[in-house]
mmCIF file of N, CA and C in Angstrom:
data_model
loop_
_atom_site.group_PDB
_atom_site.id
_atom_site.type_symbol
_atom_site.label_atom_id
_atom_site.label_comp_id
_atom_site.label_asym_id
_atom_site.label_seq_id
_atom_site.Cartn_x
_atom_site.Cartn_y
_atom_site.Cartn_z
ATOM 1 N N MET A 1 96.617 81.341 91.743
ATOM 2 C CA MET A 1 95.186 81.111 91.635
ATOM 3 C C MET A 1 94.558 82.297 90.909
ATOM 4 N N LYS A 2 93.788 82.007 89.894
ATOM 5 C CA LYS A 2 93.103 83.046 89.139
ATOM 6 C C LYS A 2 91.623 82.997 89.463
ATOM 7 N N PHE A 3 90.999 84.132 89.474
ATOM 8 C CA PHE A 3 89.551 84.166 89.622
ATOM 9 C C PHE A 3 88.992 85.297 88.790
ATOM 10 N N ASP A 4 87.790 85.088 88.326
ATOM 11 C CA ASP A 4 87.125 86.054 87.456
ATOM 12 C C ASP A 4 86.392 87.058 88.335
ATOM 13 N N VAL A 5 86.824 88.296 88.300
ATOM 14 C CA VAL A 5 86.239 89.345 89.134
ATOM 15 C C VAL A 5 84.783 89.590 88.785
ATOM 16 N N ASN A 6 84.457 89.522 87.498
ATOM 17 C CA ASN A 6 83.135 89.965 87.094
ATOM 18 C C ASN A 6 82.059 88.885 87.152
ATOM 19 N N SER A 7 82.389 87.648 87.406
ATOM 20 C CA SER A 7 81.409 86.575 87.625
ATOM 21 C C SER A 7 80.230 86.633 86.657
ATOM 22 N N GLY A 8 80.528 86.633 85.378
ATOM 23 C CA GLY A 8 79.468 86.626 84.383
ATOM 24 C C GLY A 8 79.009 87.998 83.933
ATOM 25 N N ILE A 9 79.553 89.050 84.481
ATOM 26 C CA ILE A 9 79.193 90.409 84.084
ATOM 27 C C ILE A 9 79.842 90.715 82.741
ATOM 28 N N ASP A 10 79.093 91.284 81.847
ATOM 29 C CA ASP A 10 79.637 91.714 80.562
ATOM 30 C C ASP A 10 80.300 93.076 80.767
ATOM 31 N N ALA A 11 81.627 93.065 80.847
ATOM 32 C CA ALA A 11 82.389 94.283 81.161
ATOM 33 C C ALA A 11 82.235 95.359 80.092
ATOM 34 N N ARG A 12 81.763 94.990 78.919
ATOM 35 C CA ARG A 12 81.561 95.988 77.868
ATOM 36 C C ARG A 12 80.284 96.780 78.108
ATOM 37 N N ARG A 13 79.405 96.275 78.993
ATOM 38 C CA ARG A 13 78.102 96.917 79.199
ATOM 39 C C ARG A 13 77.871 97.431 80.616
ATOM 40 N N GLN A 14 78.653 96.940 81.574
ATOM 41 C CA GLN A 14 78.466 97.388 82.951
ATOM 42 C C GLN A 14 79.782 97.247 83.715
ATOM 43 N N PRO A 15 79.913 97.946 84.839
ATOM 44 C CA PRO A 15 81.164 97.914 85.596
ATOM 45 C C PRO A 15 81.455 96.526 86.159
ATOM 46 N N CYS A 16 82.738 96.222 86.270
ATOM 47 C CA CYS A 16 83.170 94.940 86.830
ATOM 48 C C CYS A 16 83.136 94.947 88.355
ATOM 49 N N PHE A 17 83.168 96.122 88.966
ATOM 50 C CA PHE A 17 83.217 96.218 90.416
ATOM 51 C C PHE A 17 81.942 96.841 90.947
ATOM 52 N N SER A 18 81.601 96.469 92.156
ATOM 53 C CA SER A 18 80.371 96.951 92.778
ATOM 54 C C SER A 18 80.415 98.460 93.008
ATOM 55 N N LEU A 19 79.248 99.031 93.216
ATOM 56 C CA LEU A 19 79.172 100.456 93.532
ATOM 57 C C LEU A 19 79.919 100.755 94.828
ATOM 58 N N ALA A 20 79.814 99.864 95.814
ATOM 59 C CA ALA A 20 80.526 100.064 97.086
ATOM 60 C C ALA A 20 82.033 100.111 96.853
ATOM 61 N N ASN A 21 82.541 99.203 96.031
ATOM 62 C CA ASN A 21 83.966 99.173 95.734
ATOM 63 C C ASN A 21 84.387 100.450 95.026
ATOM 64 N N ARG A 22 83.631 100.874 94.039
ATOM 65 C CA ARG A 22 83.970 102.088 93.288
ATOM 66 C C ARG A 22 83.878 103.327 94.164
ATOM 67 N N THR A 23 82.912 103.369 95.080
ATOM 68 C CA THR A 23 82.783 104.503 95.999
ATOM 69 C C THR A 23 83.964 104.566 96.952
ATOM 70 N N LYS A 24 84.347 103.416 97.481
ATOM 71 C CA LYS A 24 85.495 103.346 98.387
ATOM 72 C C LYS A 24 86.774 103.791 97.674
ATOM 73 N N ARG A 25 86.944 103.355 96.433
ATOM 74 C CA ARG A 25 88.127 103.771 95.674
ATOM 75 C C ARG A 25 88.103 105.261 95.376
ATOM 76 N N ALA A 26 86.941 105.806 95.108
ATOM 77 C CA ALA A 26 86.838 107.249 94.863
ATOM 78 C C ALA A 26 87.252 108.032 96.108
ATOM 79 N N LEU A 27 86.765 107.609 97.269
ATOM 80 C CA LEU A 27 87.153 108.261 98.521
ATOM 81 C C LEU A 27 88.656 108.124 98.757
ATOM 82 N N TRP A 28 89.184 106.903 98.532
ATOM 83 C CA TRP A 28 90.625 106.695 98.685
ATOM 84 C C TRP A 28 91.415 107.601 97.737
ATOM 85 N N ASN A 29 90.955 107.750 96.507
ATOM 86 C CA ASN A 29 91.656 108.592 95.539
ATOM 87 C C ASN A 29 91.755 110.041 96.015
ATOM 88 N N ILE A 30 90.716 110.517 96.678
ATOM 89 C CA ILE A 30 90.745 111.880 97.234
ATOM 90 C C ILE A 30 91.791 111.964 98.341
ATOM 91 N N VAL A 31 91.783 111.001 99.242
ATOM 92 C CA VAL A 31 92.759 110.969 100.347
ATOM 93 C C VAL A 31 94.179 110.854 99.789
ATOM 94 N N GLN A 32 94.355 109.955 98.827
ATOM 95 C CA GLN A 32 95.678 109.724 98.250
ATOM 96 C C GLN A 32 96.210 110.980 97.537
ATOM 97 N N ALA A 33 95.322 111.708 96.868
ATOM 98 C CA ALA A 33 95.734 112.905 96.128
ATOM 99 C C ALA A 33 95.965 114.114 97.034
ATOM 100 N N THR A 34 95.517 114.033 98.274
ATOM 101 C CA THR A 34 95.651 115.185 99.169
ATOM 102 C C THR A 34 96.534 114.839 100.366
ATOM 103 N N ILE A 35 95.942 114.449 101.471
ATOM 104 C CA ILE A 35 96.701 114.312 102.723
ATOM 105 C C ILE A 35 97.729 113.180 102.707
ATOM 106 N N PHE A 36 97.568 112.208 101.837
ATOM 107 C CA PHE A 36 98.580 111.155 101.668
ATOM 108 C C PHE A 36 99.722 111.700 100.801
ATOM 109 N N GLY A 37 99.392 112.159 99.619
ATOM 110 C CA GLY A 37 100.399 112.609 98.661
ATOM 111 C C GLY A 37 101.107 113.887 99.038
ATOM 112 N N TRP A 38 100.451 114.746 99.790
ATOM 113 C CA TRP A 38 101.058 116.008 100.193
ATOM 114 C C TRP A 38 101.882 115.890 101.471
ATOM 115 N N SER A 39 101.849 114.728 102.101
ATOM 116 C CA SER A 39 102.553 114.588 103.380
ATOM 117 C C SER A 39 104.067 114.639 103.163
ATOM 118 N N PRO A 40 104.805 115.127 104.174
ATOM 119 C CA PRO A 40 106.266 115.218 104.056
ATOM 120 C C PRO A 40 106.880 113.830 103.819
ATOM 121 N N ARG A 41 107.931 113.818 103.064
ATOM 122 C CA ARG A 41 108.595 112.565 102.694
ATOM 123 C C ARG A 41 108.878 111.641 103.877
ATOM 124 N N PRO A 42 109.365 112.129 105.016
ATOM 125 C CA PRO A 42 109.659 111.213 106.132
ATOM 126 C C PRO A 42 108.421 110.780 106.941
ATOM 127 N N ALA A 43 107.227 111.185 106.554
ATOM 128 C CA ALA A 43 106.009 110.898 107.339
ATOM 129 C C ALA A 43 105.429 109.506 107.017
ATOM 130 N N HIS A 44 106.284 108.496 107.063
ATOM 131 C CA HIS A 44 105.841 107.136 106.734
ATOM 132 C C HIS A 44 104.733 106.655 107.670
ATOM 133 N N ALA A 45 104.852 106.964 108.960
ATOM 134 C CA ALA A 45 103.845 106.514 109.933
ATOM 135 C C ALA A 45 102.466 107.093 109.607
ATOM 136 N N TRP A 46 102.419 108.320 109.157
ATOM 137 C CA TRP A 46 101.150 108.958 108.773
ATOM 138 C C TRP A 46 100.514 108.229 107.587
ATOM 139 N N ARG A 47 101.320 107.949 106.565
ATOM 140 C CA ARG A 47 100.789 107.262 105.387
ATOM 141 C C ARG A 47 100.369 105.830 105.728
ATOM 142 N N VAL A 48 101.123 105.159 106.577
ATOM 143 C CA VAL A 48 100.739 103.815 107.029
ATOM 144 C C VAL A 48 99.414 103.894 107.783
ATOM 145 N N PHE A 49 99.249 104.898 108.631
ATOM 146 C CA PHE A 49 97.998 105.098 109.354
ATOM 147 C C PHE A 49 96.827 105.228 108.376
ATOM 148 N N LEU A 50 96.991 106.059 107.345
ATOM 149 C CA LEU A 50 95.918 106.249 106.361
ATOM 150 C C LEU A 50 95.614 104.953 105.617
ATOM 151 N N LEU A 51 96.648 104.248 105.197
ATOM 152 C CA LEU A 51 96.437 102.975 104.502
ATOM 153 C C LEU A 51 95.696 101.976 105.384
ATOM 154 N N ARG A 52 96.063 101.912 106.639
ATOM 155 C CA ARG A 52 95.370 101.000 107.576
ATOM 156 C C ARG A 52 93.904 101.389 107.728
ATOM 157 N N ARG A 53 93.607 102.699 107.756
ATOM 158 C CA ARG A 53 92.208 103.130 107.853
ATOM 159 C C ARG A 53 91.393 102.631 106.660
ATOM 160 N N PHE A 54 92.046 102.410 105.544
ATOM 161 C CA PHE A 54 91.371 101.905 104.350
ATOM 162 C C PHE A 54 91.541 100.401 104.179
ATOM 163 N N GLY A 55 91.974 99.719 105.240
ATOM 164 C CA GLY A 55 91.969 98.258 105.238
ATOM 165 C C GLY A 55 93.275 97.565 104.924
ATOM 166 N N ALA A 56 94.350 98.303 104.677
ATOM 167 C CA ALA A 56 95.645 97.662 104.431
ATOM 168 C C ALA A 56 96.124 96.984 105.710
ATOM 169 N N VAL A 57 96.821 95.878 105.541
ATOM 170 C CA VAL A 57 97.440 95.172 106.665
ATOM 171 C C VAL A 57 98.935 95.456 106.563
ATOM 172 N N ILE A 58 99.444 96.225 107.517
ATOM 173 C CA ILE A 58 100.822 96.701 107.433
ATOM 174 C C ILE A 58 101.541 96.430 108.744
ATOM 175 N N GLY A 59 102.720 95.822 108.627
ATOM 176 C CA GLY A 59 103.528 95.473 109.791
ATOM 177 C C GLY A 59 104.278 96.671 110.356
ATOM 178 N N ARG A 60 105.274 96.355 111.182
ATOM 179 C CA ARG A 60 106.061 97.386 111.856
ATOM 180 C C ARG A 60 107.142 97.949 110.926
ATOM 181 N N GLU A 61 107.452 99.223 111.123
ATOM 182 C CA GLU A 61 108.568 99.917 110.475
ATOM 183 C C GLU A 61 108.518 99.847 108.945
ATOM 184 N N CYS A 62 107.330 99.934 108.381
ATOM 185 C CA CYS A 62 107.186 99.946 106.922
ATOM 186 C C CYS A 62 107.300 101.370 106.395
ATOM 187 N N HIS A 63 107.837 101.487 105.204
ATOM 188 C CA HIS A 63 107.969 102.786 104.555
ATOM 189 C C HIS A 63 107.128 102.797 103.291
ATOM 190 N N VAL A 64 106.283 103.812 103.196
ATOM 191 C CA VAL A 64 105.508 104.051 101.977
ATOM 192 C C VAL A 64 105.731 105.516 101.633
ATOM 193 N N TYR A 65 106.262 105.754 100.451
ATOM 194 C CA TYR A 65 106.593 107.114 100.046
ATOM 195 C C TYR A 65 105.370 107.819 99.471
ATOM 196 N N PRO A 66 105.340 109.159 99.555
ATOM 197 C CA PRO A 66 104.122 109.906 99.207
ATOM 198 C C PRO A 66 103.700 109.810 97.747
ATOM 199 N N THR A 67 104.616 109.467 96.852
ATOM 200 C CA THR A 67 104.234 109.368 95.444
ATOM 201 C C THR A 67 103.867 107.940 95.036
ATOM 202 N N ALA A 68 103.900 106.993 95.974
ATOM 203 C CA ALA A 68 103.433 105.624 95.679
ATOM 204 C C ALA A 68 101.927 105.686 95.448
ATOM 205 N N ARG A 69 101.438 104.912 94.507
ATOM 206 C CA ARG A 69 100.005 104.880 94.178
ATOM 207 C C ARG A 69 99.463 103.487 94.434
ATOM 208 N N ILE A 70 98.459 103.408 95.277
ATOM 209 C CA ILE A 70 97.827 102.136 95.632
ATOM 210 C C ILE A 70 96.387 102.191 95.146
ATOM 211 N N TRP A 71 95.989 101.247 94.315
ATOM 212 C CA TRP A 71 94.652 101.241 93.708
ATOM 213 C C TRP A 71 93.584 100.929 94.747
ATOM 214 N N ALA A 72 93.784 99.891 95.550
ATOM 215 C CA ALA A 72 92.816 99.497 96.587
ATOM 216 C C ALA A 72 93.594 99.080 97.832
ATOM 217 N N PRO A 73 93.741 99.959 98.816
ATOM 218 C CA PRO A 73 94.538 99.640 100.003
ATOM 219 C C PRO A 73 94.084 98.379 100.736
ATOM 220 N N TRP A 74 92.803 98.065 100.679
ATOM 221 C CA TRP A 74 92.288 96.874 101.363
ATOM 222 C C TRP A 74 92.835 95.592 100.751
ATOM 223 N N ASN A 75 93.516 95.687 99.615
ATOM 224 C CA ASN A 75 94.170 94.532 98.993
ATOM 225 C C ASN A 75 95.690 94.601 99.108
ATOM 226 N N LEU A 76 96.189 95.358 100.079
ATOM 227 C CA LEU A 76 97.627 95.504 100.284
ATOM 228 C C LEU A 76 98.021 94.902 101.628
ATOM 229 N N VAL A 77 99.032 94.030 101.596
ATOM 230 C CA VAL A 77 99.609 93.444 102.810
ATOM 231 C C VAL A 77 101.106 93.712 102.766
ATOM 232 N N MET A 78 101.612 94.389 103.798
ATOM 233 C CA MET A 78 103.041 94.672 103.897
ATOM 234 C C MET A 78 103.543 94.113 105.223
ATOM 235 N N GLU A 79 104.453 93.152 105.139
ATOM 236 C CA GLU A 79 105.036 92.607 106.357
ATOM 237 C C GLU A 79 106.099 93.560 106.889
ATOM 238 N N ASP A 80 106.592 93.300 108.100
ATOM 239 C CA ASP A 80 107.532 94.187 108.786
ATOM 240 C C ASP A 80 108.678 94.653 107.882
ATOM 241 N N GLN A 81 108.975 95.933 107.979
ATOM 242 C CA GLN A 81 110.117 96.587 107.338
ATOM 243 C C GLN A 81 110.091 96.520 105.809
ATOM 244 N N SER A 82 108.916 96.348 105.221
ATOM 245 C CA SER A 82 108.835 96.380 103.755
ATOM 246 C C SER A 82 108.651 97.822 103.291
ATOM 247 N N CYS A 83 108.813 98.039 101.983
ATOM 248 C CA CYS A 83 108.854 99.412 101.481
ATOM 249 C C CYS A 83 108.249 99.516 100.088
ATOM 250 N N LEU A 84 107.456 100.569 99.889
ATOM 251 C CA LEU A 84 106.977 100.977 98.563
ATOM 252 C C LEU A 84 107.636 102.313 98.265
ATOM 253 N N GLY A 85 108.521 102.333 97.288
ATOM 254 C CA GLY A 85 109.296 103.527 96.961
ATOM 255 C C GLY A 85 108.509 104.556 96.161
ATOM 256 N N ASP A 86 109.212 105.623 95.798
ATOM 257 C CA ASP A 86 108.614 106.707 95.019
ATOM 258 C C ASP A 86 108.086 106.200 93.680
ATOM 259 N N ASP A 87 106.926 106.698 93.316
ATOM 260 C CA ASP A 87 106.304 106.423 92.018
ATOM 261 C C ASP A 87 106.010 104.950 91.751
ATOM 262 N N VAL A 88 105.936 104.148 92.797
ATOM 263 C CA VAL A 88 105.522 102.747 92.645
ATOM 264 C C VAL A 88 104.019 102.736 92.408
ATOM 265 N N ILE A 89 103.567 101.868 91.524
ATOM 266 C CA ILE A 89 102.139 101.672 91.302
ATOM 267 C C ILE A 89 101.778 100.278 91.766
ATOM 268 N N CYS A 90 100.850 100.199 92.713
ATOM 269 C CA CYS A 90 100.294 98.927 93.174
ATOM 270 C C CYS A 90 98.867 98.848 92.648
ATOM 271 N N TYR A 91 98.721 98.210 91.512
ATOM 272 C CA TYR A 91 97.393 98.049 90.911
ATOM 273 C C TYR A 91 96.771 96.818 91.552
ATOM 274 N N SER A 92 96.254 97.013 92.753
ATOM 275 C CA SER A 92 95.854 95.924 93.647
ATOM 276 C C SER A 92 94.400 95.493 93.453
ATOM 277 N N MET A 93 94.085 95.020 92.256
ATOM 278 C CA MET A 93 92.755 94.467 92.008
ATOM 279 C C MET A 93 92.569 93.184 92.804
ATOM 280 N N ALA A 94 93.666 92.480 93.047
ATOM 281 C CA ALA A 94 93.720 91.321 93.942
ATOM 282 C C ALA A 94 94.786 91.661 94.983
ATOM 283 N N THR A 95 94.964 90.799 95.954
ATOM 284 C CA THR A 95 95.901 91.067 97.042
ATOM 285 C C THR A 95 97.341 91.135 96.537
ATOM 286 N N ILE A 96 98.032 92.172 96.973
ATOM 287 C CA ILE A 96 99.473 92.292 96.755
ATOM 288 C C ILE A 96 100.119 92.204 98.123
ATOM 289 N N THR A 97 101.013 91.225 98.280
ATOM 290 C CA THR A 97 101.674 90.981 99.561
ATOM 291 C C THR A 97 103.169 91.194 99.410
ATOM 292 N N LEU A 98 103.724 92.006 100.296
ATOM 293 C CA LEU A 98 105.171 92.203 100.360
ATOM 294 C C LEU A 98 105.685 91.500 101.598
ATOM 295 N N GLY A 99 106.642 90.596 101.409
ATOM 296 C CA GLY A 99 107.230 89.885 102.538
ATOM 297 C C GLY A 99 108.098 90.787 103.391
ATOM 298 N N ARG A 100 108.548 90.237 104.507
ATOM 299 C CA ARG A 100 109.392 90.974 105.450
ATOM 300 C C ARG A 100 110.631 91.510 104.742
ATOM 301 N N ARG A 101 110.882 92.807 104.905
ATOM 302 C CA ARG A 101 112.045 93.514 104.361
ATOM 303 C C ARG A 101 112.080 93.526 102.826
ATOM 304 N N ALA A 102 110.942 93.333 102.178
ATOM 305 C CA ALA A 102 110.872 93.432 100.716
ATOM 306 C C ALA A 102 110.833 94.903 100.322
ATOM 307 N N ILE A 103 111.447 95.203 99.190
ATOM 308 C CA ILE A 103 111.503 96.582 98.698
ATOM 309 C C ILE A 103 110.999 96.606 97.260
ATOM 310 N N VAL A 104 110.059 97.498 97.008
ATOM 311 C CA VAL A 104 109.633 97.764 95.636
ATOM 312 C C VAL A 104 110.143 99.169 95.325
ATOM 313 N N SER A 105 111.146 99.231 94.450
ATOM 314 C CA SER A 105 111.840 100.485 94.174
ATOM 315 C C SER A 105 111.050 101.400 93.249
ATOM 316 N N GLN A 106 111.527 102.637 93.197
ATOM 317 C CA GLN A 106 110.874 103.700 92.443
ATOM 318 C C GLN A 106 110.564 103.293 91.009
ATOM 319 N N GLY A 107 109.353 103.649 90.611
ATOM 320 C CA GLY A 107 108.927 103.438 89.240
ATOM 321 C C GLY A 107 108.422 102.041 88.912
ATOM 322 N N ALA A 108 108.481 101.108 89.848
ATOM 323 C CA ALA A 108 108.001 99.750 89.578
ATOM 324 C C ALA A 108 106.469 99.733 89.530
ATOM 325 N N HIS A 109 105.934 98.790 88.789
ATOM 326 C CA HIS A 109 104.484 98.662 88.633
ATOM 327 C C HIS A 109 104.099 97.221 88.927
ATOM 328 N N LEU A 110 103.360 97.013 90.012
ATOM 329 C CA LEU A 110 102.834 95.692 90.363
ATOM 330 C C LEU A 110 101.382 95.647 89.904
ATOM 331 N N CYS A 111 101.076 94.797 88.940
ATOM 332 C CA CYS A 111 99.746 94.767 88.340
ATOM 333 C C CYS A 111 99.063 93.439 88.645
ATOM 334 N N ALA A 112 98.058 93.475 89.510
ATOM 335 C CA ALA A 112 97.331 92.271 89.907
ATOM 336 C C ALA A 112 96.033 92.112 89.120
ATOM 337 N N GLY A 113 95.964 92.712 87.957
ATOM 338 C CA GLY A 113 94.778 92.585 87.115
ATOM 339 C C GLY A 113 95.171 92.388 85.668
ATOM 340 N N THR A 114 94.406 91.576 84.971
ATOM 341 C CA THR A 114 94.647 91.333 83.551
ATOM 342 C C THR A 114 93.334 90.897 82.916
ATOM 343 N N HIS A 115 93.409 90.465 81.686
ATOM 344 C CA HIS A 115 92.235 89.949 80.983
ATOM 345 C C HIS A 115 92.588 88.608 80.360
ATOM 346 N N ASP A 116 91.613 87.727 80.267
ATOM 347 C CA ASP A 116 91.801 86.443 79.603
ATOM 348 C C ASP A 116 91.666 86.672 78.103
ATOM 349 N N PHE A 117 92.804 86.847 77.432
ATOM 350 C CA PHE A 117 92.784 87.186 76.010
ATOM 351 C C PHE A 117 92.363 86.009 75.132
ATOM 352 N N GLU A 118 92.330 84.796 75.700
ATOM 353 C CA GLU A 118 91.896 83.629 74.919
ATOM 354 C C GLU A 118 90.377 83.462 74.927
ATOM 355 N N ASP A 119 89.705 84.155 75.820
ATOM 356 C CA ASP A 119 88.245 84.105 75.898
ATOM 357 C C ASP A 119 87.681 85.238 75.047
ATOM 358 N N PRO A 120 86.737 84.941 74.155
ATOM 359 C CA PRO A 120 86.185 86.006 73.305
ATOM 360 C C PRO A 120 85.508 87.130 74.087
ATOM 361 N N ASN A 121 85.091 86.856 75.317
ATOM 362 C CA ASN A 121 84.476 87.903 76.150
ATOM 363 C C ASN A 121 85.513 88.747 76.879
ATOM 364 N N PHE A 122 86.790 88.352 76.799
ATOM 365 C CA PHE A 122 87.896 89.120 77.379
ATOM 366 C C PHE A 122 87.642 89.461 78.855
ATOM 367 N N PRO A 123 87.269 88.447 79.694
ATOM 368 C CA PRO A 123 86.918 88.755 81.082
ATOM 369 C C PRO A 123 88.112 89.269 81.893
ATOM 370 N N LEU A 124 87.788 90.104 82.846
ATOM 371 C CA LEU A 124 88.777 90.630 83.772
ATOM 372 C C LEU A 124 89.191 89.526 84.739
ATOM 373 N N LEU A 125 90.485 89.389 84.969
ATOM 374 C CA LEU A 125 91.008 88.432 85.933
ATOM 375 C C LEU A 125 91.825 89.198 86.968
ATOM 376 N N ALA A 126 91.650 88.843 88.215
ATOM 377 C CA ALA A 126 92.464 89.418 89.283
ATOM 378 C C ALA A 126 93.335 88.298 89.832
ATOM 379 N N VAL A 127 94.646 88.520 89.816
ATOM 380 C CA VAL A 127 95.598 87.491 90.201
ATOM 381 C C VAL A 127 96.488 88.045 91.312
ATOM 382 N N PRO A 128 96.465 87.430 92.503
ATOM 383 C CA PRO A 128 97.289 87.930 93.615
ATOM 384 C C PRO A 128 98.784 87.910 93.279
ATOM 385 N N ILE A 129 99.505 88.834 93.885
ATOM 386 C CA ILE A 129 100.960 88.919 93.742
ATOM 387 C C ILE A 129 101.570 88.776 95.126
ATOM 388 N N THR A 130 102.613 87.938 95.228
ATOM 389 C CA THR A 130 103.368 87.830 96.476
ATOM 390 C C THR A 130 104.827 88.102 96.166
ATOM 391 N N VAL A 131 105.382 89.096 96.845
ATOM 392 C CA VAL A 131 106.799 89.407 96.750
ATOM 393 C C VAL A 131 107.420 88.822 98.018
ATOM 394 N N GLY A 132 108.332 87.914 97.849
ATOM 395 C CA GLY A 132 108.908 87.196 98.998
ATOM 396 C C GLY A 132 109.718 88.068 99.926
ATOM 397 N N PRO A 133 110.097 87.494 101.071
ATOM 398 C CA PRO A 133 110.906 88.241 102.039
ATOM 399 C C PRO A 133 112.274 88.585 101.462
ATOM 400 N N GLU A 134 112.742 89.795 101.769
ATOM 401 C CA GLU A 134 114.040 90.305 101.382
ATOM 402 C C GLU A 134 114.272 90.351 99.871
ATOM 403 N N VAL A 135 113.187 90.454 99.113
ATOM 404 C CA VAL A 135 113.271 90.606 97.667
ATOM 405 C C VAL A 135 113.301 92.093 97.345
ATOM 406 N N TRP A 136 114.090 92.457 96.349
ATOM 407 C CA TRP A 136 114.175 93.850 95.908
ATOM 408 C C TRP A 136 113.762 93.902 94.442
ATOM 409 N N ILE A 137 112.687 94.625 94.177
ATOM 410 C CA ILE A 137 112.215 94.819 92.808
ATOM 411 C C ILE A 137 112.582 96.224 92.376
#
């Protein structure tokens, strides 16, 4: 399912996301660059705690490594025992869901945002991503 994030907004003249969304992401970026990113490698529970504080839905025994980058945690769903490895980028403009025991390995990039290149206005589109259970990317 595709949906137009900007709902008629001309992205060339004004932001596609609300001020509240941009403020929340700015705060998250500070947390991610400091107490999330600086945390010891085995401190998965700490990083999961921080992600949950920002609205992520995360199951039991999930691993998120300190160099993983999440654009909007409130659009992240991780089922039990799933993992985001080192240097993974979750560009979560729309919901990104990892099934039970799914692994996204180091350096992978999950991009839930694009543009409609066939439309002359080139609108921003946010498209959810679902990684099935026990899938390894």
